[in-house]
Amino acid sequence: MKTRVFLVSGRNPEHRAQRIEQLLTEQDGHGKITLMGSTEFFSIASVQAQADLFRLDEARKAQGIHVLRLSPGCLCCSSKLVLSTHLARTLRLNQPDVLLLELESQSHPEQVIKLLKEPQWTDWFADITLVEVVA
């Protein structure tokens, strides 16, 4: 079975996080879920907010959601190698049915989609949906 991919894009990290929560709820019961989240929030979050996010990650893991925090940077430019490496490992080891991939505000969604449609990923993805958070 191929993985369904949701790319969550938008300028505001808090609004992206809210949309990710909605998507997680909507995808509940659709198999194994992996969340590859942006670390952009950490650059603006207080220590308490960061601690809350770590607790949230632990709760997600307890629900069976694999959580991976990506290094900062545009996933099609400066962090392309990091994305490819983590993506290959996640698909091979976790074999998620659903992948939620949060793009940082400076990422280029169209370029990330192009990257995910490259030949090495053809056999892995069922479809790729861009979820743009406007707010």
XYZ file of N, CA and C in Angstrom:
405
model
N 0.836 -1.185 0.000
C 0.000 0.000 0.000
C 0.878 1.245 0.000
N 0.522 2.220 -0.799
C 1.291 3.450 -0.899
C 0.848 4.461 0.159
N 1.744 5.367 0.467
C 1.528 6.389 1.487
C 0.822 7.604 0.900
N -0.200 8.073 1.617
C -0.850 9.345 1.270
C -0.098 10.460 1.971
N 0.233 11.502 1.238
C 1.043 12.598 1.765
C 0.218 13.877 1.820
N 0.308 14.565 2.957
C -0.287 15.886 3.124
C 0.846 16.854 3.452
N 1.060 17.843 2.583
C 2.032 18.899 2.837
C 1.283 20.071 3.441
N 1.676 20.473 4.646
C 0.997 21.574 5.327
C 1.888 22.805 5.234
N 1.384 23.809 4.532
C 2.148 25.008 4.243
C 1.418 26.238 4.767
N 2.179 27.260 5.117
C 1.588 28.516 5.569
C 2.604 29.340 6.326
N 2.357 30.622 6.418
C 3.310 31.542 7.055
C 3.350 31.428 8.583
N 2.226 31.125 9.207
C 2.136 31.165 10.668
C 2.287 29.767 11.273
N 3.363 29.536 12.064
C 3.587 28.218 12.650
C 2.438 27.739 13.551
N 1.820 28.661 14.278
C 0.722 28.279 15.170
C -0.494 27.822 14.371
N -0.786 28.509 13.281
C -1.922 28.118 12.440
C -1.657 26.790 11.740
N -0.401 26.573 11.321
C -0.052 25.270 10.734
C -0.257 24.164 11.765
N 0.152 24.422 13.004
C -0.004 23.411 14.063
C -1.474 23.077 14.285
N -2.330 24.085 14.260
C -3.772 23.839 14.422
C -4.301 22.982 13.279
N -3.870 23.276 12.062
C -4.349 22.500 10.906
C -3.828 21.065 10.969
N -2.606 20.891 11.454
C -2.051 19.542 11.612
C -2.890 18.747 12.600
N -3.297 19.386 13.697
C -4.159 18.701 14.668
C -5.458 18.238 14.016
N -6.040 19.091 13.169
C -7.273 18.718 12.458
C -7.016 17.533 11.538
N -5.921 17.575 10.805
C -5.594 16.476 9.895
C -5.354 15.170 10.650
N -4.683 15.253 11.793
C -4.459 14.051 12.600
C -5.789 13.433 13.037
N -6.722 14.289 13.433
C -8.048 13.810 13.828
C -8.764 13.186 12.636
N -8.695 13.839 11.483
C -9.354 13.335 10.280
C -8.753 12.012 9.802
N -7.464 11.819 10.021
C -6.790 10.613 9.534
C -6.795 9.478 10.549
N -7.300 9.732 11.746
C -7.361 8.697 12.772
C -8.134 7.494 12.234
N -7.565 6.324 12.368
C -8.210 5.115 11.885
C -7.838 4.750 10.455
N -6.992 5.561 9.823
C -6.570 5.282 8.449
C -5.209 4.598 8.394
N -4.813 3.955 9.475
C -3.535 3.247 9.487
C -2.456 4.014 10.219
N -1.225 3.629 9.948
C -0.072 4.237 10.613
C 0.162 5.651 10.083
N 0.396 6.562 11.017
C 0.599 7.970 10.676
C 1.993 8.401 11.114
N 2.669 9.122 10.232
C 3.942 9.746 10.577
C 3.795 11.251 10.386
N 4.240 12.001 11.374
C 4.252 13.462 11.312
C 5.705 13.910 11.255
N 6.071 14.542 10.152
C 7.396 15.147 10.038
C 7.180 16.640 10.198
N 7.518 17.142 11.392
C 7.187 18.515 11.744
C 8.361 19.466 11.648
N 8.029 20.705 11.419
C 8.993 21.791 11.344
C 9.491 22.146 12.745
N 10.720 22.613 12.814
C 11.239 23.104 14.093
C 11.181 24.623 14.161
N 10.551 25.238 13.171
C 10.470 26.695 13.120
C 9.837 27.265 14.389
N 8.867 26.582 14.930
C 8.168 27.057 16.116
C 9.132 27.273 17.281
N 10.180 26.442 17.361
C 11.118 26.547 18.476
C 11.852 27.876 18.492
N 12.012 28.514 17.335
C 12.746 29.774 17.298
C 11.947 30.930 17.895
N 10.630 30.773 18.010
C 9.808 31.847 18.561
C 9.126 31.465 19.871
N 9.175 30.183 20.213
C 8.434 29.698 21.371
C 9.196 29.912 22.673
N 8.442 30.139 23.721
C 9.038 30.227 25.051
C 9.496 28.828 25.475
N 10.280 28.784 26.521
C 10.743 27.496 27.046
C 9.544 26.640 27.434
N 8.537 27.250 28.047
C 7.340 26.508 28.453
C 6.606 25.949 27.235
N 6.485 26.758 26.183
C 5.804 26.296 24.965
C 6.578 25.153 24.320
N 7.895 25.215 24.363
C 8.703 24.120 23.828
C 8.494 22.843 24.642
N 8.464 22.990 25.966
C 8.223 21.830 26.830
C 6.845 21.229 26.548
N 5.856 22.096 26.339
C 4.505 21.618 26.010
C 4.512 20.841 24.692
N 5.289 21.315 23.732
C 5.363 20.632 22.444
C 6.015 19.253 22.592
N 7.039 19.147 23.412
C 7.654 17.847 23.653
C 6.668 16.885 24.312
N 5.868 17.391 25.239
C 4.831 16.543 25.870
C 3.788 16.118 24.843
N 3.434 17.025 23.954
C 2.486 16.698 22.889
C 3.062 15.611 21.975
N 4.348 15.726 21.644
C 4.994 14.691 20.838
C 4.935 13.339 21.538
N 5.181 13.323 22.845
C 5.109 12.079 23.619
C 3.704 11.499 23.587
N 2.695 12.345 23.723
C 1.303 11.884 23.678
C 0.977 11.319 22.295
N 1.460 11.970 21.258
C 1.227 11.464 19.902
C 1.878 10.097 19.729
N 3.102 9.964 20.201
C 3.795 8.672 20.097
C 3.033 7.589 20.830
N 2.454 7.935 21.980
C 1.657 6.972 22.735
C 0.411 6.541 21.965
N -0.073 7.400 21.080
C -1.236 7.086 20.236
C -0.830 6.319 18.980
N 0.470 6.081 18.819
C 0.941 5.353 17.648
C 1.334 6.239 16.484
N 1.402 7.542 16.705
C 1.805 8.470 15.651
C 3.312 8.662 15.759
N 4.017 8.305 14.698
C 5.468 8.488 14.682
C 5.753 9.964 14.435
N 6.539 10.585 15.307
C 6.838 12.009 15.211
C 8.325 12.193 14.933
N 8.611 12.998 13.921
C 9.985 13.311 13.580
C 10.083 14.811 13.374
N 10.958 15.464 14.106
C 11.170 16.897 13.964
C 12.306 17.124 12.974
N 12.031 17.888 11.938
C 13.024 18.168 10.907
C 13.855 19.391 11.285
N 15.066 19.429 10.787
C 15.916 20.586 11.046
C 15.368 21.797 10.308
N 15.677 22.991 10.792
C 15.144 24.196 10.165
C 15.674 24.386 8.746
N 14.891 25.092 7.962
C 15.304 25.428 6.606
C 14.287 24.987 5.583
N 14.420 25.540 4.415
C 13.528 25.221 3.306
C 13.791 23.786 2.863
N 12.734 22.992 2.775
C 12.883 21.569 2.464
C 13.234 21.290 1.013
N 13.149 22.286 0.160
C 13.545 22.059 -1.233
C 14.897 22.699 -1.536
N 15.386 23.505 -0.629
C 16.657 24.210 -0.864
C 17.713 23.730 0.134
N 17.818 24.427 1.252
C 18.888 24.159 2.210
C 18.735 22.827 2.944
N 17.525 22.316 3.072
C 17.304 21.071 3.826
C 16.865 19.906 2.944
N 17.116 19.988 1.645
C 16.689 18.933 0.713
C 17.310 17.578 1.063
N 18.608 17.568 1.362
C 19.276 16.314 1.698
C 18.728 15.734 2.999
N 18.490 16.595 3.984
C 17.926 16.154 5.258
C 16.550 15.535 5.036
N 15.712 16.211 4.245
C 14.386 15.683 3.951
C 14.484 14.333 3.260
N 15.294 14.231 2.231
C 15.417 12.973 1.491
C 15.886 11.834 2.386
N 16.856 12.112 3.234
C 17.381 11.091 4.137
C 16.317 10.621 5.128
N 15.666 11.568 5.800
C 14.642 11.210 6.784
C 13.438 10.555 6.119
N 13.086 11.031 4.953
C 11.950 10.467 4.237
C 12.219 9.016 3.840
N 13.386 8.752 3.296
C 13.732 7.377 2.906
C 13.720 6.446 4.111
N 14.305 6.892 5.194
C 14.353 6.064 6.405
C 12.947 5.827 6.963
N 12.138 6.876 7.009
C 10.769 6.768 7.538
C 9.923 5.825 6.694
N 10.005 5.971 5.382
C 9.205 5.110 4.510
C 9.644 3.655 4.621
N 10.925 3.423 4.713
C 11.449 2.063 4.791
C 11.160 1.410 6.145
N 11.376 2.138 7.228
C 11.246 1.554 8.563
C 9.823 1.612 9.126
N 9.158 2.744 8.961
C 7.828 2.916 9.565
C 6.699 2.528 8.629
N 6.930 2.623 7.338
C 5.929 2.301 6.323
C 4.563 2.911 6.663
N 4.512 4.252 6.765
C 3.249 4.897 7.144
C 2.212 4.829 6.028
N 0.962 4.773 6.440
C -0.143 4.873 5.491
C -0.412 6.339 5.161
N -0.151 7.206 6.155
C -0.362 8.643 6.011
C 0.888 9.364 6.506
N 1.349 10.317 5.711
C 2.484 11.143 6.088
C 2.042 12.596 6.078
N 2.168 13.264 7.237
C 1.916 14.704 7.330
C 3.274 15.380 7.374
N 3.527 16.253 6.430
C 4.814 16.921 6.328
C 4.595 18.425 6.437
N 5.067 19.000 7.539
C 4.906 20.438 7.762
C 6.048 21.191 7.100
N 5.700 22.164 6.275
C 6.693 22.999 5.611
C 6.870 24.291 6.385
N 8.110 24.694 6.598
C 8.356 25.965 7.259
C 7.900 27.107 6.357
N 7.738 28.279 6.939
C 7.187 29.415 6.192
C 8.015 29.796 4.982
N 9.338 29.551 5.012
C 10.169 29.925 3.875
C 10.274 28.826 2.822
N 9.643 27.680 3.048
C 9.685 26.596 2.067
C 8.862 26.939 0.832
N 9.189 26.286 -0.248
C 8.509 26.485 -1.527
C 7.668 25.238 -1.813
N 6.370 25.276 -1.511
C 5.528 24.081 -1.630
C 5.581 23.411 -2.996
N 5.558 24.195 -4.068
C 5.563 23.610 -5.412
C 6.853 22.844 -5.672
N 7.968 23.358 -5.152
C 9.253 22.689 -5.329
C 9.322 21.401 -4.506
N 8.727 21.408 -3.314
C 8.706 20.199 -2.489
C 7.857 19.129 -3.179
N 6.734 19.540 -3.752
C 5.897 18.587 -4.490
C 6.689 18.004 -5.662
N 7.389 18.862 -6.369
C 8.217 18.400 -7.492
C 9.254 17.390 -7.007
N 9.882 17.676 -5.870
C 10.875 16.777 -5.294
C 10.241 15.420 -4.958
N 9.032 15.449 -4.383
C 8.368 14.200 -3.989
C 7.834 13.412 -5.183
N 7.810 14.028 -6.346
C 7.371 13.330 -7.556
C 8.543 12.821 -8.388
N 9.761 12.955 -7.844
C 10.936 12.442 -8.546
C 10.870 10.915 -8.586
N 11.544 10.302 -9.562
C 11.427 8.851 -9.785
C 11.673 7.960 -8.555
N 12.589 8.344 -7.673
C 12.881 7.473 -6.521
C 11.704 7.345 -5.553
N 10.730 8.252 -5.644
C 9.580 8.204 -4.733
C 8.320 7.639 -5.391
N 8.361 7.381 -6.684
C 7.178 6.962 -7.438
C 6.449 5.783 -6.806
N 7.180 4.788 -6.359
C 6.551 3.585 -5.802
C 6.061 3.762 -4.370
N 6.344 4.903 -3.756
C 6.017 5.088 -2.342
C 4.726 5.854 -2.097
N 4.396 6.814 -2.961
C 3.297 7.722 -2.662
C 2.060 7.459 -3.499
N 0.913 7.373 -2.809
C -0.376 7.215 -3.490
C -0.791 8.555 -4.084
N -0.732 9.589 -3.291
C -1.068 10.937 -3.751
C -0.438 11.948 -2.809
N -0.294 13.160 -3.304
C 0.307 14.246 -2.533
C -0.682 15.412 -2.548
N -1.122 15.802 -1.361
C -2.102 16.889 -1.226
C -1.446 18.078 -0.527
N -1.543 19.235 -1.148
C -1.038 20.454 -0.531
C -2.172 21.086 0.287
N -1.899 21.305 1.567
C -2.864 21.944 2.472
C -2.278 23.293 2.839
N -2.775 24.348 2.200
C -2.257 25.689 2.457
C -3.092 26.354 3.548
N -2.406 26.775 4.598
C -3.048 27.444 5.726
C -2.906 28.941 5.510
N -4.018 29.589 5.278
C -4.010 31.031 5.025
C -4.564 31.737 6.261
N -3.721 32.488 6.901
C -4.159 33.266 8.067
C -3.047 34.182 8.517
